[in-house]
């Protein structure tokens, strides 16, 4: 990269929704502006004020339907009066909107138009019941596919992938992997106070994860436990240049450096060529690692887009940690757990931390920042000296928009 | 005429009542699903909802909209498949709205009996009064050229009496739903001797389509459900009178309720259940049954309460009216001292009642066990421990259980049902008991 780019001052709100004791679906819950202000102000406080910010980016998927609100960039000045009249933009790429927000901020730094960019991701989804939320989320695929699609459109899409996986490699074999992915996520979320499943008390996680799906009530090949949460929340982070770090008065040791990234797009009008593969994710991961000049063995941890447990399994294969068809065994054998060969989603991922869609890509970067800078609290995993890298993969739609980023711990 | 023809023009009498509105909802859900089958695209389905006033009918139409919407939301996976041919409906929201509109459009509210004169099926859910039922059924039979089938929701009056007195020529069957009909799984079906096989088959098909469980009862007043419930009320009242020798009235009432609720692991105690159904309704059913049975069932205890103005039952919003208990946020907080006609805070007397019962065995809540995979095991262990216990509460609970078993067995011996299992099935599915009253828990 022509310039060094750093991530610093990350903040996650609580991921609010079912599972959190403070959540009551029958009462009015905080709106999108509340989350933007909470996350934005927390990050601004850490970088010594909004006066240091040159530009802002907000990633959001579907406020226009969940909240009857568009034009989110114009909410940025409500976060702080020092953001008034400064450039601000909203970006959208379905569930990869957060990742796009970070990448857009990075490009401003690289282009030299800014040294400090505030990147926020936000989504508030608990405004409607699940069956209506499914309508909104279905817009992440080609609208002409909706009519023939499942009532729960995206669970239906990933259920089809799980069905193909089960058909190719065995139902029981796959289910063991999915159950272990679910169990890992819940156990990790119990270590993170902002996680939606932080209070989960289930003592029989594997047993729960092994329950056979019921296609008459939901989808054919996935359970509710295989799905990410319906969440409200926001995450924010400052994306800065070396000059930016000086301006905000924070040392590089408290930051992480972006050393490679890729933003990869597939044709939304076409179905995946091979349902057994996250092809776009695979290309995206390879491009980002190539740009960073690292191998997967140098990664200490990965935050991947497990909107469904099957997406987690397929991600291990897209990364090359497991061969094609071996992801279920790789996960079932504990290699992705927090003390495994490559810890994935150390605060619960989308399955258990939560999935406020537009915020997820930013949340993933905040998690990597916390892990690599040693500030992950109870959820902290060891970062070996020979593995100073962490990576995020943020996916929009059915593997259509993918943002991958490689970060390095700063010495 | 086949069943499908009959479903095309239905009447629900008493459609705005507690039971009638539920039966109407069931029929609406049944008919709208028939309507959506491709082979029925050219057919018209009509349900006449008849009641006494448009005000009551407006209320029931609102209830229908809410309930059909909830049903559609819950069953969106199935609905989406059914609606696949309607290509202009894209979102779940579009499909749910279309389903609700289709369902509501079937219903024709009416305050005149003439609306039933074209129907092929007549569901009757009016007041539990022989003369009133006979009068309305006779009018329809006389004026309706379609030889309609009558399905009566009576829970107390023998079907053969209605058949003879209204001149229905065996075109009637007892079809006793439990409250709320859309939720409760069981339908108590009472066929006439030499009744029409096609009527019996129609009820079976309807029940199967709606996922209901049919339990057959014979044509003896009260059938299984009320045959059991009314006799249990008498037992509970006698027990209350007996405990009043040792406890204050409110304490005795609370003690009986606790025995029948907590110690028998039921969803609610017998006095709470009476209040839920309505003290007036219980009294009416007893009086009606009394007309047809040799065994005296009428209960002056209930009549006295009614005279004092305590009726129980529910408000329009589903909250409980004052009866044996007063409620706050759905929970009983005060209990009636019948003698002084004053309500007393349960908190102030509960400890004394618990001391009186002095049960040492750890009880399970009904809620807890109803969701447990190990329900049977826990029930066995619990009653085994109660069997061993010498406390007053355990002794009263054992007596109560034995008396309930005797009531169930007597229903069988009296010919109300051909099987003990039917008694248990009605009490478990219609009253949400975790186990049938005829059991071997108590040795």
PDB file of N, CA and C in Angstrom, chain A residues 65 129 131-132 135 146-152 207 217-218, chain B residues 69 73 76-77 80 84 86-87 89-93 96 373:
ATOM      1  N   UNK A  65     -36.159   0.217   5.091  1.00  0.00           N
ATOM      2  CA  UNK A  65     -37.324  -0.626   5.342  1.00  0.00           C
ATOM      3  C   UNK A  65     -37.502  -0.970   6.814  1.00  0.00           C
ATOM      4  N   UNK A 129     -41.547  -8.228  13.042  1.00  0.00           N
ATOM      5  CA  UNK A 129     -41.447  -9.647  13.358  1.00  0.00           C
ATOM      6  C   UNK A 129     -40.559 -10.336  12.312  1.00  0.00           C
ATOM      7  N   UNK A 131     -40.838 -12.782  10.256  1.00  0.00           N
ATOM      8  CA  UNK A 131     -41.291 -13.127   8.895  1.00  0.00           C
ATOM      9  C   UNK A 131     -41.325 -11.890   7.992  1.00  0.00           C
ATOM     10  N   UNK A 132     -41.462 -10.704   8.582  1.00  0.00           N
ATOM     11  CA  UNK A 132     -41.413  -9.471   7.786  1.00  0.00           C
ATOM     12  C   UNK A 132     -39.958  -9.015   7.617  1.00  0.00           C
ATOM     13  N   UNK A 135     -38.460 -10.502   4.637  1.00  0.00           N
ATOM     14  CA  UNK A 135     -38.731  -9.773   3.382  1.00  0.00           C
ATOM     15  C   UNK A 135     -37.663  -8.713   3.141  1.00  0.00           C
ATOM     16  N   UNK A 146     -37.113 -13.599  -5.435  1.00  0.00           N
ATOM     17  CA  UNK A 146     -37.840 -13.610  -4.168  1.00  0.00           C
ATOM     18  C   UNK A 146     -39.125 -14.429  -4.228  1.00  0.00           C
ATOM     19  N   UNK A 147     -39.864 -14.270  -5.303  1.00  0.00           N
ATOM     20  CA  UNK A 147     -41.198 -14.887  -5.356  1.00  0.00           C
ATOM     21  C   UNK A 147     -41.112 -16.414  -5.213  1.00  0.00           C
ATOM     22  N   UNK A 148     -40.109 -17.011  -5.846  1.00  0.00           N
ATOM     23  CA  UNK A 148     -39.972 -18.473  -5.777  1.00  0.00           C
ATOM     24  C   UNK A 148     -39.188 -18.908  -4.544  1.00  0.00           C
ATOM     25  N   UNK A 149     -38.704 -17.962  -3.781  1.00  0.00           N
ATOM     26  CA  UNK A 149     -37.842 -18.285  -2.638  1.00  0.00           C
ATOM     27  C   UNK A 149     -38.615 -18.718  -1.415  1.00  0.00           C
ATOM     28  N   UNK A 150     -37.877 -19.147  -0.410  1.00  0.00           N
ATOM     29  CA  UNK A 150     -38.465 -19.584   0.858  1.00  0.00           C
ATOM     30  C   UNK A 150     -39.010 -18.378   1.620  1.00  0.00           C
ATOM     31  N   UNK A 151     -40.008 -18.639   2.486  1.00  0.00           N
ATOM     32  CA  UNK A 151     -40.553 -17.558   3.318  1.00  0.00           C
ATOM     33  C   UNK A 151     -39.410 -16.877   4.080  1.00  0.00           C
ATOM     34  N   UNK A 152     -38.527 -17.680   4.636  1.00  0.00           N
ATOM     35  CA  UNK A 152     -37.321 -17.137   5.286  1.00  0.00           C
ATOM     36  C   UNK A 152     -36.208 -17.257   4.235  1.00  0.00           C
ATOM     37  N   UNK A 207     -25.729 -30.888  22.206  1.00  0.00           N
ATOM     38  CA  UNK A 207     -27.023 -31.580  22.074  1.00  0.00           C
ATOM     39  C   UNK A 207     -28.029 -30.676  21.352  1.00  0.00           C
ATOM     40  N   UNK A 217     -41.592 -26.263   9.764  1.00  0.00           N
ATOM     41  CA  UNK A 217     -41.679 -25.025  10.549  1.00  0.00           C
ATOM     42  C   UNK A 217     -40.677 -23.974  10.074  1.00  0.00           C
ATOM     43  N   UNK A 218     -39.539 -24.448   9.601  1.00  0.00           N
ATOM     44  CA  UNK A 218     -38.493 -23.493   9.209  1.00  0.00           C
ATOM     45  C   UNK A 218     -37.901 -23.974   7.889  1.00  0.00           C
TER      46      UNK A 218
ATOM     47  N   UNK B  69     -54.519 -13.164  11.312  1.00  0.00           N
ATOM     48  CA  UNK B  69     -53.198 -12.586  11.064  1.00  0.00           C
ATOM     49  C   UNK B  69     -52.125 -13.371  11.817  1.00  0.00           C
ATOM     50  N   UNK B  73     -49.086 -15.464  10.110  1.00  0.00           N
ATOM     51  CA  UNK B  73     -47.675 -15.177  10.422  1.00  0.00           C
ATOM     52  C   UNK B  73     -46.961 -16.445  10.882  1.00  0.00           C
ATOM     53  N   UNK B  76     -46.377 -19.025   7.847  1.00  0.00           N
ATOM     54  CA  UNK B  76     -45.949 -18.413   6.597  1.00  0.00           C
ATOM     55  C   UNK B  76     -45.183 -19.400   5.703  1.00  0.00           C
ATOM     56  N   UNK B  77     -44.479 -20.351   6.307  1.00  0.00           N
ATOM     57  CA  UNK B  77     -43.722 -21.307   5.479  1.00  0.00           C
ATOM     58  C   UNK B  77     -44.692 -22.100   4.603  1.00  0.00           C
ATOM     59  N   UNK B  80     -46.632 -19.727   1.987  1.00  0.00           N
ATOM     60  CA  UNK B  80     -45.836 -19.294   0.840  1.00  0.00           C
ATOM     61  C   UNK B  80     -45.867 -20.354  -0.273  1.00  0.00           C
ATOM     62  N   UNK B  84     -47.756 -19.934  -4.250  1.00  0.00           N
ATOM     63  CA  UNK B  84     -46.687 -19.827  -5.248  1.00  0.00           C
ATOM     64  C   UNK B  84     -47.228 -19.435  -6.631  1.00  0.00           C
ATOM     65  N   UNK B  86     -49.656 -17.388  -7.249  1.00  0.00           N
ATOM     66  CA  UNK B  86     -50.104 -15.985  -7.319  1.00  0.00           C
ATOM     67  C   UNK B  86     -48.852 -15.106  -7.427  1.00  0.00           C
ATOM     68  N   UNK B  87     -48.387 -14.970  -8.664  1.00  0.00           N
ATOM     69  CA  UNK B  87     -47.052 -14.430  -8.892  1.00  0.00           C
ATOM     70  C   UNK B  87     -46.916 -12.948  -8.545  1.00  0.00           C
ATOM     71  N   UNK B  89     -47.799 -11.753  -5.745  1.00  0.00           N
ATOM     72  CA  UNK B  89     -47.523 -11.663  -4.307  1.00  0.00           C
ATOM     73  C   UNK B  89     -46.071 -12.054  -4.066  1.00  0.00           C
ATOM     74  N   UNK B  90     -45.255 -11.098  -3.697  1.00  0.00           N
ATOM     75  CA  UNK B  90     -43.813 -11.323  -3.606  1.00  0.00           C
ATOM     76  C   UNK B  90     -43.362 -11.519  -2.156  1.00  0.00           C
ATOM     77  N   UNK B  91     -43.623 -10.516  -1.335  1.00  0.00           N
ATOM     78  CA  UNK B  91     -43.142 -10.553   0.044  1.00  0.00           C
ATOM     79  C   UNK B  91     -44.059 -11.406   0.922  1.00  0.00           C
ATOM     80  N   UNK B  92     -43.515 -11.870   2.041  1.00  0.00           N
ATOM     81  CA  UNK B  92     -44.352 -12.543   3.045  1.00  0.00           C
ATOM     82  C   UNK B  92     -45.511 -11.636   3.437  1.00  0.00           C
ATOM     83  N   UNK B  93     -45.216 -10.356   3.551  1.00  0.00           N
ATOM     84  CA  UNK B  93     -46.242  -9.387   3.957  1.00  0.00           C
ATOM     85  C   UNK B  93     -47.408  -9.398   2.953  1.00  0.00           C
ATOM     86  N   UNK B  96     -49.394 -12.657   3.500  1.00  0.00           N
ATOM     87  CA  UNK B  96     -50.144 -12.647   4.763  1.00  0.00           C
ATOM     88  C   UNK B  96     -51.364 -11.730   4.633  1.00  0.00           C
ATOM     89  N   UNK B 373     -38.980 -33.135  29.239  1.00  0.00           N
ATOM     90  CA  UNK B 373     -38.929 -34.403  28.509  1.00  0.00           C
ATOM     91  C   UNK B 373     -39.111 -35.571  29.481  1.00  0.00           C
TER      92      UNK B 373
END
